[in-house]
Amino acid sequence: MKLFVSEGNPHCLKVLAALEDTGVKCDVQFVNHEGTNAWLSQHLCQTRSLQYLFPPIYTPRYLFEVSGKGCTDLCNQWLEWETADLQPALQHALHVAVVLEKGSEVSKVLQGPLNHLEQSLTKASTAYLTGESVSIADVVLWAALYPVLSDPSIPLGERKTVKAWFERGAKLRSFQTAAQKVLQGKGLQGMKTYLQKQPIHLSTQCKEPCTN
Amino acid sequence: QVPVLQNNSGPPLVGLVTIACHLVKESKCPDLLGDSAESRAVVQQWLEHRVTKLDRCRKEDTKIFLKDLDHYLRKVYLAGNHFTLADIFIYYGIHPLMVDLAVQEKEQFANVTRWFDHIQHYPGVRHHLPLITVLRNRIYISRH
Protein backbone atom coordinates (compact mmCIF):
# COMPACT_ATOMS: atom_id res chain seq x y z
CA MET A 1 0.00 0.00 0.00
CA LYS A 2 1.21 3.45 -0.85
CA LEU A 3 0.19 6.59 0.89
CA PHE A 4 0.59 10.07 -0.53
CA VAL A 5 0.67 12.84 2.03
CA SER A 6 1.55 16.48 1.86
CA GLU A 7 3.01 18.85 4.41
CA GLY A 8 0.58 21.28 5.93
CA ASN A 9 -2.53 19.31 5.00
CA PRO A 10 -4.54 18.93 8.22
CA HIS A 11 -6.17 15.71 7.00
CA CYS A 12 -2.77 14.08 6.54
CA LEU A 13 -2.15 14.47 10.25
CA LYS A 14 -5.03 12.05 10.85
CA VAL A 15 -3.62 9.55 8.41
CA LEU A 16 -0.12 9.61 9.89
CA ALA A 17 -1.40 9.48 13.46
CA ALA A 18 -3.56 6.48 12.55
CA LEU A 19 -0.61 4.87 10.80
CA GLU A 20 1.65 5.32 13.85
CA ASP A 21 -1.08 4.06 16.14
CA THR A 22 -1.99 0.95 14.16
CA GLY A 23 1.54 0.09 13.08
CA VAL A 24 0.29 -0.87 9.60
CA LYS A 25 3.16 -1.22 7.14
CA CYS A 26 2.85 1.36 4.46
CA ASP A 27 5.02 3.21 1.99
CA VAL A 28 4.59 6.90 2.80
CA GLN A 29 5.48 9.41 0.11
CA PHE A 30 5.66 13.08 0.80
CA VAL A 31 4.63 15.18 -2.14
CA ASN A 32 4.60 18.94 -2.39
CA HIS A 33 1.37 20.83 -2.89
CA GLU A 34 1.72 21.04 -6.63
CA GLY A 35 2.50 17.35 -6.75
CA THR A 36 -0.45 16.51 -4.56
CA ASN A 37 -2.78 18.50 -6.70
CA ALA A 38 -1.48 16.92 -9.86
CA TRP A 39 -1.81 13.48 -8.38
CA LEU A 40 -5.24 14.18 -7.00
CA SER A 41 -6.45 15.98 -10.07
CA GLN A 42 -6.01 12.88 -12.18
CA HIS A 43 -8.53 11.23 -9.96
CA LEU A 44 -10.49 14.36 -9.30
CA CYS A 45 -11.02 14.62 -13.05
CA GLN A 46 -12.82 11.36 -12.85
CA THR A 47 -14.99 12.17 -9.92
CA ARG A 48 -14.23 15.74 -8.85
CA SER A 49 -15.94 16.17 -5.47
CA LEU A 50 -16.05 12.43 -4.84
CA GLN A 51 -12.31 12.02 -5.21
CA TYR A 52 -10.61 8.75 -5.73
CA LEU A 53 -10.30 5.82 -3.41
CA PHE A 54 -9.12 6.83 0.05
CA PRO A 55 -8.65 10.53 0.11
CA PRO A 56 -6.98 11.28 3.47
CA ILE A 57 -10.26 11.72 5.32
CA TYR A 58 -11.22 8.09 4.86
CA THR A 59 -7.83 6.47 5.25
CA PRO A 60 -7.75 6.21 9.08
CA ARG A 61 -10.85 4.00 9.05
CA TYR A 62 -9.21 1.76 6.44
CA LEU A 63 -6.00 1.50 8.45
CA PHE A 64 -7.94 0.50 11.53
CA GLU A 65 -9.84 -2.10 9.47
CA VAL A 66 -6.60 -3.53 8.13
CA SER A 67 -4.98 -3.68 11.56
CA GLY A 68 -7.99 -5.54 12.90
CA LYS A 69 -9.04 -2.86 15.37
CA GLY A 70 -12.77 -2.62 14.93
CA CYS A 71 -15.09 0.29 15.21
CA THR A 72 -17.94 0.18 17.73
CA ASP A 73 -21.25 2.00 17.39
CA LEU A 74 -20.06 4.72 19.73
CA CYS A 75 -16.87 5.02 17.72
CA ASN A 76 -18.89 5.31 14.48
CA GLN A 77 -21.00 7.97 16.11
CA TRP A 78 -17.93 10.09 16.91
CA LEU A 79 -16.53 9.64 13.42
CA GLU A 80 -19.84 10.70 11.88
CA TRP A 81 -19.94 13.71 14.18
CA GLU A 82 -16.40 14.59 13.16
CA THR A 83 -17.19 14.66 9.43
CA ALA A 84 -20.68 16.13 9.66
CA ASP A 85 -20.37 18.68 12.47
CA LEU A 86 -16.78 19.28 13.50
CA GLN A 87 -15.11 19.50 10.07
CA PRO A 88 -17.26 22.32 8.62
CA ALA A 89 -16.57 24.41 11.75
CA LEU A 90 -12.92 23.42 11.78
CA GLN A 91 -12.32 24.34 8.15
CA HIS A 92 -13.86 27.69 8.86
CA ALA A 93 -11.72 28.09 11.99
CA LEU A 94 -8.48 27.23 10.18
CA HIS A 95 -9.33 29.65 7.42
CA VAL A 96 -10.01 32.42 9.94
CA ALA A 97 -6.88 31.70 11.99
CA VAL A 98 -4.34 31.04 9.26
CA VAL A 99 -5.46 32.76 6.08
CA LEU A 100 -7.25 35.75 7.60
CA GLU A 101 -4.92 35.77 10.64
CA LYS A 102 -7.69 36.40 13.13
CA GLY A 103 -6.80 33.83 15.78
CA SER A 104 -8.97 35.57 18.34
CA GLU A 105 -12.16 34.61 16.48
CA VAL A 106 -11.44 30.89 16.44
CA SER A 107 -13.00 30.22 19.86
CA LYS A 108 -16.27 31.65 18.65
CA VAL A 109 -16.30 29.56 15.49
CA LEU A 110 -15.57 26.34 17.39
CA GLN A 111 -17.79 27.09 20.36
CA GLY A 112 -20.58 24.62 19.38
CA PRO A 113 -18.42 21.55 18.68
CA LEU A 114 -16.12 22.16 21.67
CA ASN A 115 -19.09 22.46 24.02
CA HIS A 116 -20.52 19.23 22.65
CA LEU A 117 -17.18 17.51 23.24
CA GLU A 118 -16.90 18.92 26.76
CA GLN A 119 -20.43 17.83 27.68
CA SER A 120 -20.02 14.34 26.23
CA LEU A 121 -16.68 13.72 27.93
CA THR A 122 -17.97 15.03 31.24
CA LYS A 123 -21.10 12.89 31.03
CA ALA A 124 -19.20 9.73 30.08
CA SER A 125 -16.47 10.43 32.68
CA THR A 126 -14.04 8.12 30.89
CA ALA A 127 -10.44 8.93 29.99
CA TYR A 128 -11.13 8.53 26.26
CA LEU A 129 -14.09 9.08 23.97
CA THR A 130 -15.32 5.52 23.83
CA GLY A 131 -14.03 4.14 27.13
CA GLU A 132 -10.84 3.70 29.13
CA SER A 133 -8.62 2.95 26.14
CA VAL A 134 -7.68 4.85 22.98
CA SER A 135 -9.87 4.19 19.94
CA ILE A 136 -9.87 5.36 16.33
CA ALA A 137 -12.32 8.08 17.40
CA ASP A 138 -9.70 9.58 19.76
CA VAL A 139 -6.94 9.40 17.16
CA VAL A 140 -9.07 11.06 14.47
CA LEU A 141 -10.42 13.78 16.75
CA TRP A 142 -7.04 14.55 18.31
CA ALA A 143 -5.55 14.88 14.87
CA ALA A 144 -8.42 17.02 13.62
CA LEU A 145 -8.22 19.36 16.60
CA TYR A 146 -4.45 19.32 17.06
CA PRO A 147 -3.64 22.32 14.86
CA VAL A 148 -6.00 24.61 16.76
CA LEU A 149 -5.79 23.17 20.27
CA SER A 150 -2.02 23.01 20.33
CA ASP A 151 -1.76 26.69 19.50
CA PRO A 152 -1.28 28.59 22.77
CA SER A 153 -2.88 31.72 21.36
CA ILE A 154 -6.23 29.98 20.99
CA PRO A 155 -7.85 29.63 24.40
CA LEU A 156 -9.95 26.61 25.30
CA GLY A 157 -11.70 28.57 28.02
CA GLU A 158 -13.14 26.63 30.90
CA ARG A 159 -13.35 23.35 29.02
CA LYS A 160 -11.22 21.42 31.50
CA THR A 161 -12.35 17.97 30.43
CA VAL A 162 -11.58 18.57 26.74
CA LYS A 163 -8.24 19.99 27.78
CA ALA A 164 -7.32 16.95 29.87
CA TRP A 165 -8.50 14.56 27.13
CA PHE A 166 -6.55 16.44 24.46
CA GLU A 167 -3.37 16.50 26.53
CA ARG A 168 -3.52 12.71 26.92
CA GLY A 169 -3.30 12.48 23.12
CA ALA A 170 -0.87 15.30 22.49
CA LYS A 171 1.81 13.71 24.66
CA LEU A 172 1.73 10.33 22.87
CA ARG A 173 4.92 9.79 20.93
CA SER A 174 3.08 8.42 17.89
CA PHE A 175 1.12 11.59 17.79
CA GLN A 176 4.05 13.93 18.15
CA THR A 177 5.87 12.17 15.33
CA ALA A 178 2.87 12.61 13.02
CA ALA A 179 2.41 16.27 13.96
CA GLN A 180 6.08 17.02 13.42
CA LYS A 181 5.97 15.48 9.95
CA VAL A 182 2.94 17.41 8.79
CA LEU A 183 3.37 20.76 10.54
CA GLN A 184 7.19 20.81 10.55
CA GLY A 185 7.15 22.32 14.02
CA LYS A 186 5.62 25.50 12.66
CA GLY A 187 2.20 25.05 14.25
CA LEU A 188 -0.70 26.66 12.46
CA GLN A 189 1.62 28.54 10.12
CA GLY A 190 2.82 25.20 8.79
CA MET A 191 -0.52 24.90 7.01
CA LYS A 192 -0.65 28.34 5.49
CA THR A 193 0.53 27.48 1.97
CA TYR A 194 -1.80 24.52 1.86
CA LEU A 195 -4.85 26.36 3.17
CA GLN A 196 -4.38 29.34 0.88
CA LYS A 197 -4.81 27.04 -2.08
CA GLN A 198 -8.00 25.45 -0.86
CA PRO A 199 -11.33 26.54 -2.25
CA ILE A 200 -13.45 27.91 0.56
CA HIS A 201 -16.36 25.65 1.36
CA LEU A 202 -18.24 27.32 4.11
CA SER A 203 -21.61 26.24 5.27
CA THR A 204 -24.22 29.00 5.31
CA GLN A 205 -23.97 29.40 9.06
CA CYS A 206 -20.25 30.01 8.76
CA LYS A 207 -20.39 32.52 5.96
CA GLU A 208 -21.46 35.47 8.01
CA PRO A 209 -18.37 36.22 10.12
CA CYS A 210 -16.07 35.87 7.10
CA THR A 211 -17.73 38.47 4.95
CA ASN A 212 -17.47 41.12 7.68
CA GLN B 1 -33.18 16.64 12.14
CA VAL B 2 -30.39 14.24 13.09
CA PRO B 3 -31.94 10.79 13.64
CA VAL B 4 -31.64 9.18 17.08
CA LEU B 5 -32.12 5.49 17.78
CA GLN B 6 -33.38 4.56 21.23
CA ASN B 7 -32.10 1.16 22.04
CA ASN B 8 -32.94 -1.27 24.84
CA SER B 9 -29.39 -2.48 25.18
CA GLY B 10 -27.49 0.78 25.57
CA PRO B 11 -27.38 4.53 25.20
CA PRO B 12 -29.19 6.12 22.23
CA LEU B 13 -27.30 6.27 18.94
CA VAL B 14 -27.10 9.54 17.05
CA GLY B 15 -26.60 10.04 13.30
CA LEU B 16 -27.88 8.46 10.09
CA VAL B 17 -24.67 6.59 9.21
CA THR B 18 -24.14 5.34 12.78
CA ILE B 19 -27.69 4.04 13.07
CA ALA B 20 -27.72 2.44 9.62
CA CYS B 21 -24.42 0.64 10.30
CA HIS B 22 -25.68 -0.51 13.68
CA LEU B 23 -28.84 -1.97 12.12
CA VAL B 24 -26.87 -3.71 9.38
CA LYS B 25 -24.53 -5.27 11.95
CA GLU B 26 -27.53 -6.56 13.89
CA SER B 27 -29.13 -7.91 10.72
CA LYS B 28 -28.51 -11.16 8.91
CA CYS B 29 -26.59 -9.48 6.10
CA PRO B 30 -23.47 -7.77 7.54
CA ASP B 31 -21.89 -7.92 4.07
CA LEU B 32 -23.97 -4.86 3.20
CA LEU B 33 -21.14 -2.94 4.89
CA GLY B 34 -18.58 -4.47 2.52
CA ASP B 35 -16.85 -7.85 2.48
CA SER B 36 -13.21 -6.72 2.75
CA ALA B 37 -11.29 -3.99 4.58
CA GLU B 38 -11.08 -2.06 1.36
CA SER B 39 -14.71 -2.35 0.39
CA ARG B 40 -15.75 -1.51 3.96
CA ALA B 41 -13.75 1.71 3.72
CA VAL B 42 -15.31 2.52 0.34
CA VAL B 43 -18.81 1.90 1.69
CA GLN B 44 -18.11 4.25 4.61
CA GLN B 45 -16.81 6.82 2.16
CA TRP B 46 -20.13 6.78 0.27
CA LEU B 47 -22.21 6.89 3.44
CA GLU B 48 -20.32 9.97 4.56
CA HIS B 49 -20.56 11.40 1.09
CA ARG B 50 -24.33 11.15 1.30
CA VAL B 51 -24.62 12.98 4.63
CA THR B 52 -21.90 15.58 4.13
CA LYS B 53 -22.26 16.38 0.41
CA LEU B 54 -25.54 15.16 -1.08
CA ASP B 55 -27.78 16.15 1.82
CA ARG B 56 -26.21 19.60 1.92
CA CYS B 57 -26.12 20.08 -1.82
CA ARG B 58 -27.63 23.39 -2.89
CA LYS B 59 -30.27 23.20 -5.58
CA GLU B 60 -28.03 24.85 -8.17
CA ASP B 61 -25.28 22.30 -7.49
CA THR B 62 -27.35 19.15 -7.91
CA LYS B 63 -26.44 18.81 -11.59
CA ILE B 64 -22.75 18.92 -10.70
CA PHE B 65 -23.34 16.22 -8.13
CA LEU B 66 -25.10 14.01 -10.68
CA LYS B 67 -22.40 14.65 -13.26
CA ASP B 68 -19.67 13.55 -10.83
CA LEU B 69 -21.67 10.51 -9.84
CA ASP B 70 -22.27 9.69 -13.49
CA HIS B 71 -18.56 9.77 -14.14
CA TYR B 72 -17.88 7.43 -11.25
CA LEU B 73 -20.71 5.01 -12.00
CA ARG B 74 -19.31 3.21 -14.99
CA LYS B 75 -19.88 0.07 -12.99
CA VAL B 76 -22.70 -1.91 -11.49
CA TYR B 77 -22.45 -0.96 -7.82
CA LEU B 78 -20.86 1.88 -5.87
CA ALA B 79 -18.48 -0.21 -3.78
CA GLY B 80 -16.85 -3.24 -5.33
CA ASN B 81 -18.88 -5.84 -7.20
CA HIS B 82 -21.63 -6.25 -4.68
CA PHE B 83 -24.73 -4.46 -3.60
CA THR B 84 -24.04 -2.60 -0.33
CA LEU B 85 -25.50 -0.06 2.06
CA ALA B 86 -23.76 2.58 -0.06
CA ASP B 87 -26.16 1.86 -2.96
CA ILE B 88 -29.17 2.10 -0.64
CA PHE B 89 -27.96 5.40 0.85
CA ILE B 90 -27.29 7.09 -2.45
CA TYR B 91 -30.48 5.68 -4.00
CA TYR B 92 -32.57 7.25 -1.24
CA GLY B 93 -30.48 10.42 -1.36
CA ILE B 94 -30.87 11.10 -5.07
CA HIS B 95 -34.46 9.91 -5.47
CA PRO B 96 -35.81 13.47 -5.07
CA LEU B 97 -33.35 14.64 -7.76
CA MET B 98 -34.32 11.85 -10.15
CA VAL B 99 -38.03 12.69 -9.78
CA ASP B 100 -37.30 16.14 -11.20
CA LEU B 101 -35.14 15.04 -14.14
CA ALA B 102 -36.54 15.37 -17.65
CA VAL B 103 -36.15 12.48 -20.09
CA GLN B 104 -33.26 14.23 -21.86
CA GLU B 105 -31.48 14.82 -18.55
CA LYS B 106 -31.81 11.17 -17.65
CA GLU B 107 -30.06 10.40 -20.92
CA GLN B 108 -27.39 12.96 -20.08
CA PHE B 109 -26.69 11.11 -16.80
CA ALA B 110 -27.01 7.71 -18.43
CA ASN B 111 -24.75 5.88 -15.96
CA VAL B 112 -26.58 7.26 -12.94
CA THR B 113 -29.94 6.45 -14.52
CA ARG B 114 -28.92 2.89 -15.40
CA TRP B 115 -27.56 2.30 -11.89
CA PHE B 116 -30.62 3.94 -10.35
CA ASP B 117 -33.00 1.76 -12.37
CA HIS B 118 -31.08 -1.31 -11.33
CA ILE B 119 -31.20 -0.36 -7.64
CA GLN B 120 -34.88 0.59 -7.63
CA HIS B 121 -35.67 -2.90 -8.91
CA TYR B 122 -33.32 -4.59 -6.42
CA PRO B 123 -35.46 -6.71 -4.07
CA GLY B 124 -36.47 -4.91 -0.90
CA VAL B 125 -34.96 -1.53 -1.63
CA ARG B 126 -37.65 0.77 -3.00
CA HIS B 127 -40.38 0.40 -0.34
CA HIS B 128 -42.80 3.37 -0.46
CA LEU B 129 -40.85 5.46 -2.98
CA PRO B 130 -42.47 5.88 -6.40
CA LEU B 131 -40.87 4.01 -9.26
CA ILE B 132 -39.02 6.38 -11.60
CA THR B 133 -39.81 5.77 -15.25
CA VAL B 134 -36.72 4.98 -17.28
CA LEU B 135 -36.78 4.58 -21.04
CA ARG B 136 -34.38 1.69 -21.11
CA ASN B 137 -33.75 1.63 -24.82
CA ARG B 138 -32.25 5.13 -24.61
CA ILE B 139 -30.16 4.50 -21.52
CA TYR B 140 -28.71 1.14 -22.33
CA ILE B 141 -27.53 1.94 -25.84
CA SER B 142 -24.06 3.41 -25.63
CA ARG B 143 -23.68 6.76 -27.30
CA HIS B 144 -19.88 6.77 -27.20
Short mmCIF file of N, CA and C in Angstrom, two decimals, chain A residues 7 15 26-27 34 46-48 59 61 75 87 123 131 133 168 171 176 183 191 198 208:
data_model
loop_
_atom_site.label_atom_id
_atom_site.label_comp_id
_atom_site.label_asym_id
_atom_site.label_seq_id
_atom_site.Cartn_x
_atom_site.Cartn_y
_atom_site.Cartn_z
N GLU A 7 2.78 18.02 3.24
CA GLU A 7 3.01 18.85 4.41
C GLU A 7 1.91 19.90 4.50
N VAL A 15 -4.10 10.77 9.05
CA VAL A 15 -3.62 9.55 8.41
C VAL A 15 -2.35 9.07 9.09
N CYS A 26 3.34 0.55 5.55
CA CYS A 26 2.85 1.36 4.46
C CYS A 26 3.98 2.24 3.92
N ASP A 27 4.01 2.38 2.62
CA ASP A 27 5.02 3.21 1.99
C ASP A 27 4.50 4.65 1.93
N GLU A 34 1.98 21.13 -5.20
CA GLU A 34 1.72 21.04 -6.63
C GLU A 34 1.59 19.57 -7.03
N GLN A 46 -11.83 12.42 -12.71
CA GLN A 46 -12.82 11.36 -12.85
C GLN A 46 -14.06 11.63 -12.03
N THR A 47 -13.84 12.09 -10.81
CA THR A 47 -14.99 12.17 -9.92
C THR A 47 -15.17 13.54 -9.30
N ARG A 48 -14.21 14.41 -9.48
CA ARG A 48 -14.23 15.74 -8.85
C ARG A 48 -14.53 15.65 -7.36
N THR A 59 -8.90 7.44 5.04
CA THR A 59 -7.83 6.47 5.25
C THR A 59 -7.75 5.93 6.68
N ARG A 61 -9.91 5.10 8.86
CA ARG A 61 -10.85 4.00 9.05
C ARG A 61 -10.33 2.72 8.37
N CYS A 75 -18.00 4.55 18.51
CA CYS A 75 -16.87 5.02 17.72
C CYS A 75 -17.37 5.58 16.39
N GLN A 87 -15.91 19.06 11.21
CA GLN A 87 -15.11 19.50 10.07
C GLN A 87 -15.55 20.83 9.45
N LYS A 123 -20.01 13.82 30.76
CA LYS A 123 -21.10 12.89 31.03
C LYS A 123 -20.59 11.45 31.09
N GLY A 131 -14.28 5.00 25.98
CA GLY A 131 -14.03 4.14 27.13
C GLY A 131 -12.70 4.47 27.77
N SER A 133 -9.80 3.10 26.99
CA SER A 133 -8.62 2.95 26.14
C SER A 133 -8.80 3.74 24.84
N ARG A 168 -3.86 14.14 26.92
CA ARG A 168 -3.52 12.71 26.92
C ARG A 168 -3.03 12.29 25.53
N LYS A 171 0.51 14.14 24.15
CA LYS A 171 1.81 13.71 24.66
C LYS A 171 2.24 12.32 24.16
N GLN A 176 3.07 12.86 18.36
CA GLN A 176 4.05 13.93 18.15
C GLN A 176 4.83 13.73 16.86
N LEU A 183 3.31 19.32 10.26
CA LEU A 183 3.37 20.76 10.54
C LEU A 183 4.79 21.29 10.59
N MET A 191 0.55 25.26 7.94
CA MET A 191 -0.52 24.90 7.01
C MET A 191 -0.89 26.02 6.06
N GLN A 198 -6.74 26.19 -0.91
CA GLN A 198 -8.00 25.45 -0.86
C GLN A 198 -9.18 26.34 -1.22
N GLU A 208 -21.26 34.13 7.49
CA GLU A 208 -21.46 35.47 8.01
C GLU A 208 -20.20 36.15 8.57
#
